[in-house]
C-alpha positions as a LaTeX table, in Angstrom:
\begin{tabular}{lrrr}
\hline
Residue & $x$ (\AA) & $y$ (\AA) & $z$ (\AA) \\
\hline
Tyr1 & 92.50 & 80.28 & 111.73 \\
Thr2 & 93.47 & 81.71 & 115.13 \\
Asp3 & 96.20 & 79.08 & 115.65 \\
Trp4 & 97.66 & 79.95 & 112.25 \\
Lys5 & 97.58 & 83.68 & 113.09 \\
Ile6 & 99.36 & 83.03 & 116.42 \\
Leu7 & 102.00 & 80.97 & 114.60 \\
Glu8 & 102.49 & 83.75 & 112.02 \\
Glu9 & 102.90 & 86.34 & 114.81 \\
Lys10 & 105.53 & 84.19 & 116.53 \\
Lys11 & 107.35 & 83.69 & 113.21 \\
Thr12 & 107.58 & 87.46 & 112.83 \\
Asn13 & 109.75 & 87.63 & 115.94 \\
Thr14 & 111.82 & 84.51 & 115.28 \\
Ile15 & 115.22 & 84.25 & 113.66 \\
Glu16 & 116.80 & 80.96 & 112.75 \\
Tyr17 & 120.54 & 80.85 & 113.22 \\
Asn18 & 123.18 & 78.20 & 113.17 \\
Thr19 & 124.36 & 78.25 & 116.79 \\
Gly20 & 127.90 & 77.43 & 115.70 \\
Ser21 & 128.08 & 80.74 & 113.85 \\
Val22 & 128.20 & 82.83 & 117.05 \\
Asn23 & 131.95 & 82.29 & 117.44 \\
Asn24 & 132.47 & 83.37 & 113.83 \\
Val25 & 130.59 & 86.62 & 114.52 \\
Leu26 & 132.73 & 87.38 & 117.57 \\
Glu27 & 135.91 & 86.87 & 115.55 \\
Gly28 & 134.62 & 88.62 & 112.44 \\
Thr29 & 135.81 & 91.63 & 110.47 \\
Pro30 & 133.69 & 94.45 & 109.00 \\
Asn31 & 133.66 & 92.51 & 105.72 \\
Asp32 & 132.33 & 89.47 & 107.58 \\
Ala33 & 129.66 & 91.65 & 109.17 \\
Leu34 & 128.69 & 92.98 & 105.74 \\
Asp35 & 128.53 & 89.44 & 104.34 \\
Asn36 & 126.38 & 88.39 & 107.30 \\
Ala37 & 124.05 & 91.35 & 106.80 \\
Lys38 & 123.67 & 90.47 & 103.11 \\
Glu39 & 122.97 & 86.85 & 103.99 \\
Asp40 & 120.41 & 87.88 & 106.64 \\
Lys41 & 118.71 & 90.10 & 104.08 \\
Lys42 & 118.62 & 87.35 & 101.47 \\
Leu43 & 117.34 & 84.69 & 103.87 \\
Gly44 & 114.95 & 87.07 & 105.60 \\
Glu45 & 113.35 & 87.91 & 102.29 \\
Tyr46 & 113.36 & 84.29 & 101.10 \\
Asp47 & 111.85 & 82.98 & 104.35 \\
Ser48 & 109.50 & 85.99 & 104.76 \\
Asn49 & 111.08 & 86.63 & 108.15 \\
Pro50 & 110.74 & 90.29 & 109.24 \\
Ala51 & 112.81 & 89.74 & 112.39 \\
Arg52 & 115.78 & 88.53 & 110.37 \\
Leu53 & 115.41 & 91.50 & 108.03 \\
Lys54 & 115.51 & 93.82 & 111.04 \\
Val55 & 118.73 & 92.17 & 112.20 \\
Ala56 & 120.16 & 92.76 & 108.73 \\
Ser57 & 119.02 & 96.39 & 108.76 \\
Asn58 & 120.72 & 96.96 & 112.13 \\
Gln59 & 123.97 & 95.57 & 110.76 \\
Phe60 & 123.70 & 97.68 & 107.61 \\
Phe61 & 123.08 & 100.81 & 109.74 \\
Lys62 & 126.12 & 100.01 & 111.94 \\
Leu63 & 128.25 & 99.58 & 108.82 \\
Gly64 & 127.01 & 102.83 & 107.26 \\
Phe65 & 124.90 & 101.27 & 104.49 \\
Glu66 & 121.71 & 103.23 & 105.11 \\
Gln67 & 120.02 & 102.48 & 101.78 \\
Glu68 & 120.40 & 98.73 & 102.32 \\
Ala69 & 119.18 & 99.10 & 105.91 \\
Tyr70 & 116.05 & 100.97 & 104.84 \\
Glu71 & 115.39 & 98.44 & 102.09 \\
Cys72 & 115.49 & 95.62 & 104.67 \\
Leu73 & 112.99 & 97.52 & 106.82 \\
Ala74 & 110.78 & 98.10 & 103.76 \\
Ile75 & 110.78 & 94.42 & 102.84 \\
Ala76 & 109.94 & 93.51 & 106.45 \\
Glu77 & 106.97 & 95.89 & 106.42 \\
Asp78 & 105.75 & 94.55 & 103.07 \\
Ile79 & 105.86 & 91.02 & 104.49 \\
Lys80 & 103.67 & 92.22 & 107.37 \\
Tyr81 & 101.32 & 93.96 & 104.88 \\
Asn82 & 102.23 & 97.38 & 106.30 \\
His83 & 102.48 & 98.80 & 102.81 \\
Lys84 & 102.46 & 102.46 & 103.80 \\
Ala85 & 105.43 & 102.01 & 106.15 \\
Ala86 & 107.13 & 99.87 & 103.48 \\
Gly87 & 106.67 & 102.60 & 100.90 \\
Glu88 & 108.11 & 105.22 & 103.24 \\
Tyr89 & 111.16 & 103.03 & 103.91 \\
Tyr90 & 111.62 & 102.42 & 100.18 \\
Ile91 & 111.64 & 106.19 & 99.66 \\
Lys92 & 114.38 & 106.49 & 102.29 \\
Ala93 & 116.21 & 103.70 & 100.43 \\
Glu94 & 115.81 & 105.79 & 97.27 \\
Asn95 & 113.89 & 102.99 & 95.58 \\
Ile96 & 110.96 & 105.01 & 94.29 \\
Glu97 & 109.62 & 102.23 & 92.03 \\
Lys98 & 109.23 & 99.81 & 94.93 \\
Ala99 & 107.79 & 102.60 & 97.08 \\
Ser100 & 105.11 & 103.20 & 94.48 \\
Met101 & 104.39 & 99.48 & 94.27 \\
Ser102 & 104.00 & 99.19 & 98.06 \\
Phe103 & 101.73 & 102.21 & 98.22 \\
Phe104 & 99.69 & 100.78 & 95.35 \\
Tyr105 & 99.35 & 97.31 & 96.92 \\
Gly106 & 98.22 & 98.94 & 100.15 \\
Arg107 & 95.75 & 101.18 & 98.30 \\
Tyr108 & 97.52 & 104.40 & 99.26 \\
Phe109 & 96.60 & 106.01 & 95.97 \\
Asn110 & 97.42 & 109.57 & 96.98 \\
Glu111 & 101.01 & 108.51 & 97.66 \\
Val112 & 101.19 & 106.80 & 94.26 \\
Glu113 & 99.99 & 110.02 & 92.65 \\
Lys114 & 102.48 & 112.10 & 94.69 \\
Ile115 & 105.30 & 109.99 & 93.28 \\
Gly116 & 103.65 & 110.63 & 89.93 \\
Thr117 & 105.80 & 110.69 & 86.88 \\
Asn118 & 109.07 & 110.81 & 88.81 \\
Ile119 & 109.25 & 107.21 & 87.63 \\
His120 & 109.21 & 106.97 & 83.86 \\
Thr121 & 107.77 & 103.47 & 83.43 \\
Ile122 & 104.58 & 102.22 & 81.90 \\
Glu123 & 103.89 & 100.33 & 85.14 \\
Gln124 & 103.89 & 103.61 & 87.05 \\
Asp125 & 101.66 & 105.23 & 84.43 \\
Ile126 & 99.19 & 102.35 & 84.87 \\
Arg127 & 99.35 & 102.62 & 88.69 \\
Ile128 & 98.59 & 106.35 & 88.40 \\
Val129 & 95.59 & 105.76 & 86.11 \\
Ile130 & 94.22 & 103.04 & 88.39 \\
Ser131 & 94.78 & 105.30 & 91.41 \\
Lys132 & 92.77 & 108.04 & 89.72 \\
Ile133 & 89.97 & 105.60 & 88.91 \\
Met134 & 89.89 & 104.19 & 92.46 \\
Asn135 & 89.85 & 107.75 & 93.87 \\
Asn136 & 86.94 & 108.64 & 91.53 \\
Ile137 & 89.04 & 111.21 & 89.70 \\
Ile138 & 87.99 & 111.88 & 86.13 \\
Ile139 & 90.45 & 110.41 & 83.66 \\
Ile140 & 91.16 & 111.69 & 80.18 \\
Gln141 & 91.52 & 109.90 & 76.87 \\
Lys142 & 95.31 & 109.69 & 77.31 \\
Asp143 & 94.74 & 107.66 & 80.52 \\
Ile144 & 92.35 & 105.29 & 78.75 \\
Asp145 & 94.85 & 104.88 & 75.93 \\
Ile146 & 97.56 & 103.91 & 78.43 \\
Leu147 & 95.37 & 101.08 & 79.72 \\
Asn148 & 94.23 & 99.98 & 76.25 \\
Lys149 & 97.73 & 99.88 & 74.79 \\
Asn150 & 99.18 & 98.01 & 77.75 \\
Lys151 & 96.58 & 95.37 & 78.64 \\
Asn152 & 99.20 & 92.68 & 79.26 \\
Ile153 & 101.10 & 94.86 & 81.72 \\
Leu154 & 97.82 & 95.94 & 83.34 \\
Tyr155 & 96.93 & 92.28 & 83.83 \\
Ile156 & 100.32 & 91.53 & 85.42 \\
Ile157 & 99.96 & 94.49 & 87.79 \\
Ile158 & 96.48 & 93.59 & 89.03 \\
Lys159 & 96.29 & 89.79 & 88.73 \\
Asp160 & 97.39 & 89.00 & 92.31 \\
Leu161 & 95.87 & 91.97 & 94.12 \\
Ser162 & 93.42 & 91.14 & 96.89 \\
Trp163 & 91.26 & 94.02 & 95.66 \\
Arg164 & 91.45 & 93.13 & 91.97 \\
Asp165 & 87.67 & 92.69 & 91.67 \\
Glu166 & 87.17 & 96.29 & 92.74 \\
Ile167 & 89.47 & 97.48 & 89.96 \\
Val168 & 87.68 & 95.34 & 87.40 \\
Asp169 & 84.30 & 96.70 & 88.56 \\
Ala170 & 85.62 & 100.26 & 88.42 \\
Leu171 & 86.93 & 99.69 & 84.89 \\
Phe172 & 83.60 & 98.24 & 83.75 \\
Asn173 & 81.76 & 101.17 & 85.32 \\
Leu174 & 84.13 & 103.51 & 83.51 \\
Tyr175 & 83.34 & 101.97 & 80.15 \\
Asp176 & 79.59 & 101.82 & 80.90 \\
Asn177 & 79.46 & 105.58 & 81.48 \\
\hline
\end{tabular}
């Protein structure tokens, strides 16, 4: 386990580049820089490489694409399981849906509730209800109806969560009371 953790930490700070591309960067135009930033973002996300995403964000900032830059930083933080930081970067990137998702995955339920109904999706409504339940806030019949009418979406939202069992227990306790 410790060797794997060390390897993961080193990966976080590693960027894979084609060494022949350095000359292309030196001769590049702003459009080339933008293309490179997009490619770094795509590959950084695909390879789960936060360092590469940070390189992309720096390029986006230099080119004046702040929303893209913040999104790269958000993705990098999500990869490192820093969901609160990811959510904050997603807010700066004006991607409120992904911010809510990051806060939810990281169990920052108050932040999910602060976003509230600014997002008009059933997924957000479900995240809000689950946040209330996990924060031991009394829910009303409307909240129960949201979960009952959208069981398939509820399943999709919680199926891969590391804390899924806690939600299931909380839901059973809710129905037992």
